[in-house]
mmCIF file of C-alpha atoms in Angstrom:
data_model
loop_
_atom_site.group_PDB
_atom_site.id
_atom_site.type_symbol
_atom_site.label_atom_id
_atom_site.label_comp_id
_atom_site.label_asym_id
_atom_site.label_seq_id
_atom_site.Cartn_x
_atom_site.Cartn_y
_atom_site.Cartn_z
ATOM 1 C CA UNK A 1262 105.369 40.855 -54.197
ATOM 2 C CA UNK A 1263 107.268 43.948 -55.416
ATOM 3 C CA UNK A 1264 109.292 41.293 -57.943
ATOM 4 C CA UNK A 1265 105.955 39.968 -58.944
ATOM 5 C CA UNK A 1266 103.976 43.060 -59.666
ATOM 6 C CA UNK A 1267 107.264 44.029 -61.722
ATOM 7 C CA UNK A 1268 107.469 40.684 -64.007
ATOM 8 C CA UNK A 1269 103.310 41.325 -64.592
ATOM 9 C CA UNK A 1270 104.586 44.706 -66.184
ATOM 10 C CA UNK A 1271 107.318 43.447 -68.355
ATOM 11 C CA UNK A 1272 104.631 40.906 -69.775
ATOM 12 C CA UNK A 1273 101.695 42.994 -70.397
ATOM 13 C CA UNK A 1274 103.868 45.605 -71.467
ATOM 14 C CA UNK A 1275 103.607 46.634 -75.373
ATOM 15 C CA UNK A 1276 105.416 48.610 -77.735
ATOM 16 C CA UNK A 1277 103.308 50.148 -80.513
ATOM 17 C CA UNK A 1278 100.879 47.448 -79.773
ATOM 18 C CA UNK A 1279 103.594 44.347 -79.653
ATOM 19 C CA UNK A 1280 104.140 42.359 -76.137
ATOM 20 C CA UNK A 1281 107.556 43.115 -75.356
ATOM 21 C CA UNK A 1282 108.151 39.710 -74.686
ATOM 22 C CA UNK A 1283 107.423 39.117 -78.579
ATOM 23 C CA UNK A 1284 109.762 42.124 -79.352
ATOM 24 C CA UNK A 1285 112.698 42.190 -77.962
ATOM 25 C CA UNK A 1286 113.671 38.059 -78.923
ATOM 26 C CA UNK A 1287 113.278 39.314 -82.764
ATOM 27 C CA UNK A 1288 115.115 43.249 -82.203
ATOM 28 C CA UNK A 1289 117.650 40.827 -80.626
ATOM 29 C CA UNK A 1290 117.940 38.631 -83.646
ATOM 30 C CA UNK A 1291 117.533 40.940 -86.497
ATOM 31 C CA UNK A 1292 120.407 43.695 -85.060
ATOM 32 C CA UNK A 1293 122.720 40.770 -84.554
ATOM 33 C CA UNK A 1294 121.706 39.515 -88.035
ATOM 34 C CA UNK A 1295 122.395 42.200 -89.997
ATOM 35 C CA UNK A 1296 125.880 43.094 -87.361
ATOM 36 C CA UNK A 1297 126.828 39.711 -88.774
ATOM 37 C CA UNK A 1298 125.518 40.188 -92.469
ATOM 38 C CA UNK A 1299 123.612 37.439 -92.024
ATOM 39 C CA UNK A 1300 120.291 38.673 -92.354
ATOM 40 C CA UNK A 1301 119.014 37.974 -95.980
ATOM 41 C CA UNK A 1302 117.831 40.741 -98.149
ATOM 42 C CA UNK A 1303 114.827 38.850 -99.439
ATOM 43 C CA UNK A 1304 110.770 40.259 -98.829
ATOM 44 C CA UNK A 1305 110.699 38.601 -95.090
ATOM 45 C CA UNK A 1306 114.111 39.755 -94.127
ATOM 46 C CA UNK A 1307 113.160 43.119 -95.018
ATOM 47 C CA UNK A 1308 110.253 43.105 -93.292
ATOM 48 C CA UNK A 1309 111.996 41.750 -89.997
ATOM 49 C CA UNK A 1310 114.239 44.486 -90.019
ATOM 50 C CA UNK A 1311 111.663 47.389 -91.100
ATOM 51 C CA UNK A 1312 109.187 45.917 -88.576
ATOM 52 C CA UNK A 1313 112.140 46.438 -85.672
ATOM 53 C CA UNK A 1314 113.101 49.502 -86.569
ATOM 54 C CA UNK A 1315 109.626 51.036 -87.189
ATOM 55 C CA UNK A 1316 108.119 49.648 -83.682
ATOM 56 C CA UNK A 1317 111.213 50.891 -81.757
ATOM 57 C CA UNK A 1318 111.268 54.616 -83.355
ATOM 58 C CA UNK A 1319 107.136 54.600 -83.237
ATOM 59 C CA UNK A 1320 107.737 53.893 -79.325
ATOM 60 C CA UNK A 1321 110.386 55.999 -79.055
ATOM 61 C CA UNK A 1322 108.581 58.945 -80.614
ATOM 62 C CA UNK A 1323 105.297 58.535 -78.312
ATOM 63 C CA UNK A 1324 107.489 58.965 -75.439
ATOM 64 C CA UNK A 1325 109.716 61.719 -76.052
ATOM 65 C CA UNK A 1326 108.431 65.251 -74.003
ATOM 66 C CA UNK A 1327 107.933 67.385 -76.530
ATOM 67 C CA UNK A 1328 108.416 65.236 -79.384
ATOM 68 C CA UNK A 1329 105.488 63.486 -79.063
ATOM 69 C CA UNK A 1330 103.251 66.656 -78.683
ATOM 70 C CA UNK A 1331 104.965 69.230 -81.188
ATOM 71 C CA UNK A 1332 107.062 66.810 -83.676
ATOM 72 C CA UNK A 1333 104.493 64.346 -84.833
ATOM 73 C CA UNK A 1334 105.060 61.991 -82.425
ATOM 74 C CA UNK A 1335 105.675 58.269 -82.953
ATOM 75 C CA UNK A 1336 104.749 58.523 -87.146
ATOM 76 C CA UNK A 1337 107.226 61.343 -87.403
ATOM 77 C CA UNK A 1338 109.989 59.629 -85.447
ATOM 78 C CA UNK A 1339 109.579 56.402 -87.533
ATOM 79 C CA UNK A 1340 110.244 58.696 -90.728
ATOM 80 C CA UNK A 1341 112.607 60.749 -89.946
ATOM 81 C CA UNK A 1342 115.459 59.175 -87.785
ATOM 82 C CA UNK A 1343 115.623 56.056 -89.834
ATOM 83 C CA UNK A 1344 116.157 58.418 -92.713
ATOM 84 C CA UNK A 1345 118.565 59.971 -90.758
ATOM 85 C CA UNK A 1346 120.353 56.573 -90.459
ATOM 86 C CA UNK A 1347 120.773 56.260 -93.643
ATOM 87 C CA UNK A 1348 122.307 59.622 -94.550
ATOM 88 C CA UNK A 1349 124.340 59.293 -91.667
ATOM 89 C CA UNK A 1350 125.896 55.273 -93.085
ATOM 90 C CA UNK A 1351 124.767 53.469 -89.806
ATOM 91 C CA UNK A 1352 122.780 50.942 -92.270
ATOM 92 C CA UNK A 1353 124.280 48.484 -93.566
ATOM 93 C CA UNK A 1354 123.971 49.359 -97.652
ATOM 94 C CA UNK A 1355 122.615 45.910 -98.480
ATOM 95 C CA UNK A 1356 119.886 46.587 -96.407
ATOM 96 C CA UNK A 1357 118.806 49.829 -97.435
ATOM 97 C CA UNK A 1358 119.314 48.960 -100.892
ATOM 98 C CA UNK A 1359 116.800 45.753 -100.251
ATOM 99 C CA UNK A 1360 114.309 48.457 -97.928
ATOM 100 C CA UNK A 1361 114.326 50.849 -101.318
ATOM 101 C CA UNK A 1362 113.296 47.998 -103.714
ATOM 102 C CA UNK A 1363 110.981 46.489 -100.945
ATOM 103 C CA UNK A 1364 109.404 49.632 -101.356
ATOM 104 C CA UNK A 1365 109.867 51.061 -105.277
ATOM 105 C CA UNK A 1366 110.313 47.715 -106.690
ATOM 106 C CA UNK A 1367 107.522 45.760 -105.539
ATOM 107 C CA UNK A 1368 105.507 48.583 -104.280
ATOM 108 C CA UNK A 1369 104.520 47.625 -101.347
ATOM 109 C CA UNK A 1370 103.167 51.096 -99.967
ATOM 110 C CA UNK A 1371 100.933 50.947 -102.553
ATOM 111 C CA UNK A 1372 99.578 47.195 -101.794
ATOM 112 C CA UNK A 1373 99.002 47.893 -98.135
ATOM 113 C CA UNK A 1374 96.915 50.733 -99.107
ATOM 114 C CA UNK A 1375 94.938 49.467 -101.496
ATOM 115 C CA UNK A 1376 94.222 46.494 -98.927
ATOM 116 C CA UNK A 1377 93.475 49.018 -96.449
ATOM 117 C CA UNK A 1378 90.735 50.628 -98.143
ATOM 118 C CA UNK A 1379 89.175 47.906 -99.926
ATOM 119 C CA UNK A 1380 89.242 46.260 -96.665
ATOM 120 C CA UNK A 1381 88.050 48.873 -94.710
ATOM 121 C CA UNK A 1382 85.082 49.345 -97.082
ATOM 122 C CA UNK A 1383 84.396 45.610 -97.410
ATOM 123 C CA UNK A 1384 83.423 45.035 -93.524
ATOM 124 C CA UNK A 1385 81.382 48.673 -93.504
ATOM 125 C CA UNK A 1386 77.355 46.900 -94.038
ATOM 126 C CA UNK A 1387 76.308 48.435 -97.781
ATOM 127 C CA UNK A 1388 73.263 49.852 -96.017
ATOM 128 C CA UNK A 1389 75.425 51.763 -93.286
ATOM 129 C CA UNK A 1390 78.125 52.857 -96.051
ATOM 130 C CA UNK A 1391 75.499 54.186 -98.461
ATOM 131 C CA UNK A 1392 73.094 55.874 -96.227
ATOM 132 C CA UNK A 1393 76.503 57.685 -94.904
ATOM 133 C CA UNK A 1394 77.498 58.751 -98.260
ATOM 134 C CA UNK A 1395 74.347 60.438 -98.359
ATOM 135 C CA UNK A 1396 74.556 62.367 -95.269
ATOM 136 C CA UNK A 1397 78.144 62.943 -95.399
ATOM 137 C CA UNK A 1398 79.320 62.608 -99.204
ATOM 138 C CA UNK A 1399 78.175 66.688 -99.899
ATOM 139 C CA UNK A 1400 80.279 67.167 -96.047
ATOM 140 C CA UNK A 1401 83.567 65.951 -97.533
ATOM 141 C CA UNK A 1402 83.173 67.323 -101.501
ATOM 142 C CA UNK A 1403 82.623 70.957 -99.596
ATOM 143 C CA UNK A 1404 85.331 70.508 -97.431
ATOM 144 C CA UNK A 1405 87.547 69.631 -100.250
ATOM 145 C CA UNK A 1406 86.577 72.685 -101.591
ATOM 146 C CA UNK A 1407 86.738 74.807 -98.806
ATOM 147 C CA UNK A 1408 90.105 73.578 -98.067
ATOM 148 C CA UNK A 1409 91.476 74.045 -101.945
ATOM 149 C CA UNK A 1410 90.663 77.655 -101.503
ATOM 150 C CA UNK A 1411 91.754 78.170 -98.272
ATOM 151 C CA UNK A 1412 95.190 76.516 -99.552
ATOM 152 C CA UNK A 1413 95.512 78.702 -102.292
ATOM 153 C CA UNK A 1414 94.328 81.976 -100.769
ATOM 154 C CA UNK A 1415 97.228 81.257 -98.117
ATOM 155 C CA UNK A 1416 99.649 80.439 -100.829
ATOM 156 C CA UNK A 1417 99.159 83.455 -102.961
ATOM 157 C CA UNK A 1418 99.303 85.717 -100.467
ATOM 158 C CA UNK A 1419 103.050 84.899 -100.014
ATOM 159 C CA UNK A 1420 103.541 84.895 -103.528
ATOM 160 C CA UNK A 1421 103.571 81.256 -104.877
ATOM 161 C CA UNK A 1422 101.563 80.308 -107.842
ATOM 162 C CA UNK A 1423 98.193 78.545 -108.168
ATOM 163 C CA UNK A 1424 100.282 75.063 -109.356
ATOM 164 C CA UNK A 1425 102.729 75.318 -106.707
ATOM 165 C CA UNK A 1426 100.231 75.853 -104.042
ATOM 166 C CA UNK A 1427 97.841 72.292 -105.308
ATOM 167 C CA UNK A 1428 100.759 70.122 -106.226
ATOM 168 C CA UNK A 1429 103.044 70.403 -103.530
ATOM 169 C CA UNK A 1430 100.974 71.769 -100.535
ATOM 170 C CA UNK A 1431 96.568 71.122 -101.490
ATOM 171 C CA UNK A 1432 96.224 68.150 -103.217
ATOM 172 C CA UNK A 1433 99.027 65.549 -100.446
ATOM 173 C CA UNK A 1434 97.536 67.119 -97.790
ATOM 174 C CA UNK A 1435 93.563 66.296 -99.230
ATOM 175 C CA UNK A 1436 94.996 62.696 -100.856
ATOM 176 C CA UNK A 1437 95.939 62.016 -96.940
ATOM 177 C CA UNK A 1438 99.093 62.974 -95.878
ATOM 178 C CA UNK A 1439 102.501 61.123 -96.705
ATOM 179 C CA UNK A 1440 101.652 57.395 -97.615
ATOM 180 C CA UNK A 1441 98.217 58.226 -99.457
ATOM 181 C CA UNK A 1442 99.131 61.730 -100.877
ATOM 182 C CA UNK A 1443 102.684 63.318 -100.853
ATOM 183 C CA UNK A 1444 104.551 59.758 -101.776
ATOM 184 C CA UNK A 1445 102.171 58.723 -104.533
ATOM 185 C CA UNK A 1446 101.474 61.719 -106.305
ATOM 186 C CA UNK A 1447 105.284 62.646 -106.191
ATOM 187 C CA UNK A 1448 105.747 59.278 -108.161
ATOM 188 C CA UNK A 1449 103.016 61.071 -110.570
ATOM 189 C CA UNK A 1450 104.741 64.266 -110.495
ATOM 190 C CA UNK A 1451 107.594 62.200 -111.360
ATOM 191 C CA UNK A 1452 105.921 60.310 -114.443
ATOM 192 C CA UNK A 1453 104.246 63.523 -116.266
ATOM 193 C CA UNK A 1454 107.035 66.151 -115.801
ATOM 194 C CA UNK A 1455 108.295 67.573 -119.026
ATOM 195 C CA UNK A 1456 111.688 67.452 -120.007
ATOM 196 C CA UNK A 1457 112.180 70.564 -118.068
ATOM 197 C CA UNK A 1458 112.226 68.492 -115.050
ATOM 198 C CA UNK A 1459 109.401 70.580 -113.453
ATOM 199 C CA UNK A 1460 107.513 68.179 -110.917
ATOM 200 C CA UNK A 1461 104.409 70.179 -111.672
ATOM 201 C CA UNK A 1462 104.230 70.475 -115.394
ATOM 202 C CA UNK A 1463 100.974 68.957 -115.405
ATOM 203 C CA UNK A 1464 99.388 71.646 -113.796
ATOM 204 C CA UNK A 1465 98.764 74.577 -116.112
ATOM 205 C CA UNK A 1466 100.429 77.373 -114.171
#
């Protein structure tokens, strides 16, 4: 009974939201793939090996005591230790040279969030979505607001400047965070900088 009870665990269990059962076969496959250098550098390759290491350090990072409650959790582990790997040469370099185009080549952070709000606002009924707006749209334009000059009240008071404060600090942190705010407006920052190499030129300081 004690056996069975067990085996119902293992089968229902999930990691990040994927049936072990599903898991571990491909973690299995895609570490011994790219042990082997066998495991192509192509979109789906990349994928398979972003998708195993993401869903491990995602699980990982939910689980760890205070980790999970003062780090950030699973979205902070799944950042920062792969990262990690990398600095520390435990990647292969074929792969993380094929995760970095995946990525800056074909853009694909930038895809999966343009699906993921056009999708999001596609299945919201135009009725619902615009009588929201109403109630809510002057909500979010005075919390913007509020928030700006919260930000750079903070920020002056330990003596950074006004373009500092909204291009590295306000302005991610509005935009939403790493994937919608800090990654692409660093690409921005990146585009529009003067030859001085300041990441903020475009703000008039």
């Amino acid at each position: 009974m004690g056996n069975e009870t067990t085996w119902k665990r293992l089968l229902n269990y999930e990691m990040s939201g994927v049936p072990l059962y599903l898991y571990v076969p491909m973690a299995v496959i895609v570490v011994l793939a790219m042990a082997t250098g066998s495991l192509g550098t192509d979109m789906l390759s990349t994928m398979g090996m972003l998708f195993v290491i993401g869903i491990f350090f995602m699980w990982l990072g939910k689980k760890l005591p205070i980790w999970n409650k003062w780090i950030g959790g699973g979205s902070m582990m799944a950042i920062m230790f792969p990262s990690f790997m990398v600095y520390m040469g435990w990647l292969p370099e074929t792969y993380v040279e094929s995760a970095t185009v995946f990525y800056d080549g074909v853009s694909f952070l930038d895809v999966y969030l343009g699906l993921l709000m056009v999708g999001g606002l596609l299945s919201v009924d135009r009725d619902t979505l615009l009588k929201t707006l109403k109630r809510c749209g002057p909500v979010f334009v005075g919390t913007i607001l509020i928030g700006g000059l919260f930000g750079l009240g903070a920020g002056m008071l330990v003596g950074m400047t006004p373009g500092d404060i909204l291009s590295y600090y306000v302005l991610p942190n509005l935009g939403g965070g790493n994937g919608a705010g800090a990654v692409p407006m660093s690409e921005i920052f990146e585009r529009s900088a003067q030859p001085s190499g300041r990441d903020s030129a475009f703000l008039d300081r």
